[in-house]
Each structure stands twice: as C-alpha cells, then as structure tokens.
Amino acid sequence: MRLILLGPPGAGKGTQAEYIQKRFGVCQLSTGDMLRAAVAAGTPVGQKAKGIMARGELVPDDVVVGIISDRIDAPDCAGGFILDGFPRTVAQAEALDRLLAEKSMALDAVIELAVDETVLIERIEKRARDSADGARTDDNAEALKTRVEVYREQTAPLIAYYRNKGLLTRVDGMAGIEDVSAEVVRHLEAVV
Ligand code: AMP
C-alpha cells in the first residue's frame, strides 16, 4: 500500500500515520521527523534546514525529494509506505510521480485530513505550549502563522492535483482521533 496523508499542520497527520503504520505494516515516512533528526544530528542537510524550519517556511524541494527518494524503496518499506508531510508543493508531487514511475510503483490513495483553520490554530498553539521544552522549535507562534499560510498557498493546490488523478479522498479531521482512524481504514480497505 502506498499512501499520502495530506493536510495542514495540526490536522493529525502524524497520529493517523502512526496508526496506519501499525495496522497495515507499512513504513511511515515523515519528512518533518527526518529533517528534525538531521537538525539534531547536525548533518549538512540539518544545518541547511534548521533556520528555515524555525521560521515555518519550506525546506527546498530538492532537499526533501532527495531524502524521500532514499527511503521509498528501502527494504523496510517493501510492504509500502505512508508519506506524512510530503509532498508539500506541486513541484514535489511531480518529482514524486517521476520517482515512482522510475521504480515502477504507483500510489494507491491520497487522504486529505480536512480541518478548519480556526481549529488547527488552537491545536498547534496547544502543541507549542506542550512542547515548551523547545523540542519542537518550529511550533512557536510566529512560525505557526507562516506554516498555515504556506500550507494554504503552496500545499493546498495538491488537493486539486490529486483529485484530478482520481486519488483523493477527504476525511473530516475534526472528528475524534478514533473516528478519523476508522474512516481512514474503511477507505484504505476499499482501495487495496
Ligand atoms: P512537519 O513536522 O511535517 O510539520 O514539518 C516540520 C517542518 O519541516 C516544516 O514546517 C518545514 O519547514 C519542514 N518540512 C517538512 N516536510 C517538508 C516538505 N515536504 N517540504 C519542505 N519542507 C518540509
């Protein structure tokens, strides 16, 4: 199963991706987690990404496409993968299409977790308060505003991109976590 979880910051992509990973035995590929690990390890990618992430902006497309291309056909992803936080721009989606075609792979589904902006701002503010230890420096108030704007301007166009390919399903991300999971599973069982 090869799947994309699409949705604004705070929509619950990470929570749902973790659930799907366990339920279907696919690997969870979160570019945000990989970039945070690179920042923590002080790698060249991490050094490049650190300031960009702290501001809530997007890391350059070639950087994230590079880290994803290294992972999608890794042995631990043989059962499939769930992309969480990637792609985030149309250019990334096009690069992913090319990568998958090269490897004779195809996407099974793109699930949009839909959440109203007011609700997601409350959620992200809560996450920022809960991580006051600085574990997530990209969750500060200013970065939050930027992240929501960046989503609206650069990532939301992917909804139409994948709808046009007949891959998109919209799930109400404002329902309870378990209800969202149940809805996602129901859809995945229908497509795979
Ligand atoms: P996330 O945990 O998915 O919200 O990602 C945290 C931050 O990492 C984002 O605000 C971006 O700065 C960066 N990031 C993660 N994924 C991507 C991506 N696909 N393209 C560009 N930047 C990304």
Short mmCIF file of C-alpha atoms and ligand atoms in Angstrom, two decimals:
data_model
loop_
_atom_site.label_atom_id
_atom_site.label_comp_id
_atom_site.label_asym_id
_atom_site.label_seq_id
_atom_site.Cartn_x
_atom_site.Cartn_y
_atom_site.Cartn_z
CA MET A 1 0.00 0.00 0.00
CA ARG A 2 1.35 3.39 -0.96
CA LEU A 3 -0.38 6.32 0.53
CA ILE A 4 -0.11 10.07 1.04
CA LEU A 5 -1.62 11.84 4.04
CA LEU A 6 -2.34 15.43 3.14
CA GLY A 7 -3.49 18.15 5.48
CA PRO A 8 -2.49 21.36 7.22
CA PRO A 9 -0.12 21.45 10.20
CA GLY A 10 -2.10 20.29 13.23
CA ALA A 11 -4.52 18.14 11.21
CA GLY A 12 -3.34 14.96 12.94
CA LYS A 13 -1.27 13.51 10.08
CA GLY A 14 1.42 12.16 12.41
CA THR A 15 -1.11 10.50 14.74
CA GLN A 16 -3.00 8.87 11.87
CA ALA A 17 0.19 7.87 10.04
CA GLU A 18 1.39 6.05 13.15
CA TYR A 19 -1.92 4.21 13.41
CA ILE A 20 -1.88 3.19 9.74
CA GLN A 21 1.73 2.08 10.02
CA LYS A 22 0.83 -0.33 12.83
CA ARG A 23 -2.42 -1.51 11.31
CA PHE A 24 -1.15 -2.17 7.77
CA GLY A 25 2.55 -2.80 8.40
CA VAL A 26 3.72 -0.07 6.06
CA CYS A 27 6.52 2.30 6.90
CA GLN A 28 5.83 5.86 7.94
CA LEU A 29 7.92 8.41 6.08
CA SER A 30 7.67 11.82 7.73
CA THR A 31 9.92 14.42 6.14
CA GLY A 32 9.37 16.63 9.21
CA ASP A 33 10.70 13.87 11.52
CA MET A 34 13.62 13.14 9.17
CA LEU A 35 14.53 16.82 8.99
CA ARG A 36 14.31 17.21 12.78
CA ALA A 37 16.63 14.21 13.14
CA ALA A 38 19.05 15.80 10.66
CA VAL A 39 18.96 19.08 12.62
CA ALA A 40 19.60 17.22 15.89
CA ALA A 41 22.49 15.29 14.34
CA GLY A 42 23.95 18.46 12.82
CA THR A 43 24.27 16.96 9.33
CA PRO A 44 24.73 19.28 6.31
CA VAL A 45 21.01 18.87 5.49
CA GLY A 46 20.16 19.66 9.10
CA GLN A 47 22.31 22.78 9.11
CA LYS A 48 20.59 23.97 5.95
CA ALA A 49 17.09 23.17 7.26
CA LYS A 50 17.34 24.47 10.83
CA GLY A 51 16.61 28.18 10.31
CA ILE A 52 14.05 27.53 7.59
CA MET A 53 12.09 25.18 9.86
CA ALA A 54 12.27 27.55 12.82
CA ARG A 55 10.61 30.20 10.64
CA GLY A 56 7.91 27.81 9.46
CA GLU A 57 9.00 28.03 5.84
CA LEU A 58 9.58 25.15 3.45
CA VAL A 59 12.94 23.46 3.01
CA PRO A 60 13.95 23.45 -0.71
CA ASP A 61 12.20 20.84 -2.85
CA ASP A 62 15.42 19.11 -3.93
CA VAL A 63 16.41 18.50 -0.29
CA VAL A 64 13.16 16.76 0.69
CA VAL A 65 12.87 14.91 -2.63
CA GLY A 66 16.39 13.61 -2.01
CA ILE A 67 15.60 12.30 1.46
CA ILE A 68 12.37 10.67 0.30
CA SER A 69 13.94 9.04 -2.75
CA ASP A 70 16.49 7.37 -0.47
CA ARG A 71 13.69 5.80 1.57
CA ILE A 72 10.74 4.77 -0.61
CA ASP A 73 12.38 1.62 -1.92
CA ALA A 74 14.37 0.77 1.22
CA PRO A 75 13.92 -2.87 2.36
CA ASP A 76 11.87 -1.88 5.43
CA CYS A 77 9.37 -0.16 3.13
CA ALA A 78 8.83 -3.25 0.97
CA GLY A 79 5.26 -3.55 2.30
CA GLY A 80 4.53 0.00 1.23
CA PHE A 81 4.74 3.42 2.82
CA ILE A 82 2.73 6.26 4.13
CA LEU A 83 4.00 9.72 3.33
CA ASP A 84 3.32 12.22 6.11
CA GLY A 85 4.23 15.82 5.34
CA PHE A 86 5.40 15.10 1.80
CA PRO A 87 4.74 16.27 -0.87
CA ARG A 88 4.10 19.86 0.17
CA THR A 89 4.38 21.62 -3.20
CA VAL A 90 3.25 20.77 -6.71
CA ALA A 91 6.93 20.52 -7.73
CA GLN A 92 7.45 17.89 -5.01
CA ALA A 93 4.36 15.98 -6.18
CA GLU A 94 5.68 15.99 -9.75
CA ALA A 95 9.10 14.82 -8.57
CA LEU A 96 7.40 12.03 -6.59
CA ASP A 97 5.46 10.96 -9.69
CA ARG A 98 8.74 10.70 -11.62
CA LEU A 99 10.45 8.78 -8.79
CA LEU A 100 7.59 6.30 -8.52
CA ALA A 101 7.44 5.82 -12.28
CA GLU A 102 11.20 5.08 -12.36
CA LYS A 103 10.71 2.42 -9.71
CA SER A 104 7.52 1.06 -11.32
CA MET A 105 5.48 2.00 -8.28
CA ALA A 106 2.09 3.73 -8.07
CA LEU A 107 0.13 5.49 -5.36
CA ASP A 108 -3.00 3.77 -4.06
CA ALA A 109 -4.59 6.71 -2.30
CA VAL A 110 -4.23 10.27 -1.09
CA ILE A 111 -6.18 11.06 2.04
CA GLU A 112 -6.88 14.68 2.92
CA LEU A 113 -7.44 15.33 6.61
CA ALA A 114 -9.66 18.39 6.43
CA VAL A 115 -9.59 20.80 9.39
CA ASP A 116 -10.90 24.39 9.62
CA GLU A 117 -8.17 26.97 10.13
CA THR A 118 -9.54 28.14 13.50
CA VAL A 119 -9.48 24.59 14.86
CA LEU A 120 -5.99 23.87 13.66
CA ILE A 121 -4.60 27.10 15.08
CA GLU A 122 -5.98 26.09 18.50
CA ARG A 123 -4.38 22.65 18.12
CA ILE A 124 -0.98 23.97 17.10
CA GLU A 125 -0.96 26.56 19.88
CA LYS A 126 -1.65 23.74 22.34
CA ARG A 127 1.19 21.68 20.84
CA ALA A 128 3.51 24.70 21.13
CA ARG A 129 2.58 25.09 24.84
CA ASP A 130 3.02 21.36 25.46
CA SER A 131 6.49 21.40 23.92
CA ALA A 132 7.73 24.42 25.85
CA ASP A 133 10.93 22.43 26.43
CA GLY A 134 11.89 23.50 22.93
CA ALA A 135 11.68 20.01 21.49
CA ARG A 136 9.85 21.48 18.51
CA THR A 137 11.26 24.91 17.83
CA ASP A 138 9.12 25.12 14.67
CA ASP A 139 5.97 25.23 16.83
CA ASN A 140 6.40 28.81 18.05
CA ALA A 141 3.59 31.32 17.48
CA GLU A 142 5.19 33.22 14.59
CA ALA A 143 6.21 30.08 12.76
CA LEU A 144 2.67 28.81 13.22
CA LYS A 145 1.19 31.69 11.26
CA THR A 146 3.73 31.18 8.50
CA ARG A 147 3.09 27.42 8.44
CA VAL A 148 -0.65 27.92 7.98
CA GLU A 149 -0.07 30.47 5.19
CA VAL A 150 2.49 28.25 3.50
CA TYR A 151 0.01 25.37 3.61
CA ARG A 152 -2.75 27.48 2.10
CA GLU A 153 -0.56 28.88 -0.68
CA GLN A 154 1.82 26.06 -1.54
CA THR A 155 0.35 22.78 -0.30
CA ALA A 156 -3.43 23.16 -0.68
CA PRO A 157 -3.09 23.12 -4.52
CA LEU A 158 -2.16 19.44 -4.13
CA ILE A 159 -5.79 18.71 -3.25
CA ALA A 160 -6.81 19.53 -6.82
CA TYR A 161 -3.66 17.87 -8.20
CA TYR A 162 -4.60 14.51 -6.67
CA ARG A 163 -8.34 14.92 -7.17
CA ASN A 164 -7.65 15.26 -10.90
CA LYS A 165 -5.76 11.97 -10.77
CA GLY A 166 -8.76 10.31 -9.10
CA LEU A 167 -6.73 9.51 -5.98
CA LEU A 168 -8.15 11.92 -3.41
CA THR A 169 -10.43 11.11 -0.50
CA ARG A 170 -11.46 13.73 2.01
CA VAL A 171 -11.82 12.73 5.66
CA ASP A 172 -13.17 15.03 8.38
CA GLY A 173 -10.08 15.65 10.51
CA MET A 174 -12.13 17.42 13.18
CA ALA A 175 -13.84 14.21 14.32
CA GLY A 176 -12.34 12.31 17.28
CA ILE A 177 -9.00 10.60 16.67
CA GLU A 178 -10.54 7.12 16.69
CA ASP A 179 -13.37 8.11 14.36
CA VAL A 180 -10.85 9.61 11.93
CA SER A 181 -8.78 6.40 12.07
CA ALA A 182 -11.88 4.27 11.43
CA GLU A 183 -12.82 6.38 8.42
CA VAL A 184 -9.28 6.21 7.02
CA VAL A 185 -9.13 2.42 7.49
CA ARG A 186 -12.55 1.97 5.87
CA HIS A 187 -11.30 3.82 2.81
CA LEU A 188 -7.96 2.01 2.65
CA GLU A 189 -9.59 -1.40 2.88
CA ALA A 190 -11.72 -0.43 -0.09
CA VAL A 191 -8.78 0.60 -2.29
CA VAL A 192 -6.15 -2.05 -1.54
P1 AMP B 1 6.12 18.78 9.81
O1 AMP B 1 6.58 18.04 11.01
O2 AMP B 1 5.67 17.87 8.70
O3 AMP B 1 5.08 19.81 10.12
O4 AMP B 1 7.39 19.56 9.24
C1 AMP B 1 8.10 20.49 10.01
C2 AMP B 1 8.88 21.45 9.12
O5 AMP B 1 9.82 20.72 8.32
C3 AMP B 1 8.04 22.22 8.11
O6 AMP B 1 7.45 23.38 8.66
C4 AMP B 1 9.07 22.54 7.03
O7 AMP B 1 9.93 23.59 7.45
C5 AMP B 1 9.91 21.28 7.02
N1 AMP B 1 9.34 20.28 6.07
C6 AMP B 1 8.80 19.06 6.38
N2 AMP B 1 8.39 18.42 5.28
C7 AMP B 1 8.68 19.25 4.24
C8 AMP B 1 8.48 19.17 2.83
N3 AMP B 1 7.89 18.11 2.26
N4 AMP B 1 8.90 20.22 2.08
C9 AMP B 1 9.51 21.27 2.62
N5 AMP B 1 9.71 21.43 3.93
C10 AMP B 1 9.30 20.42 4.75
#
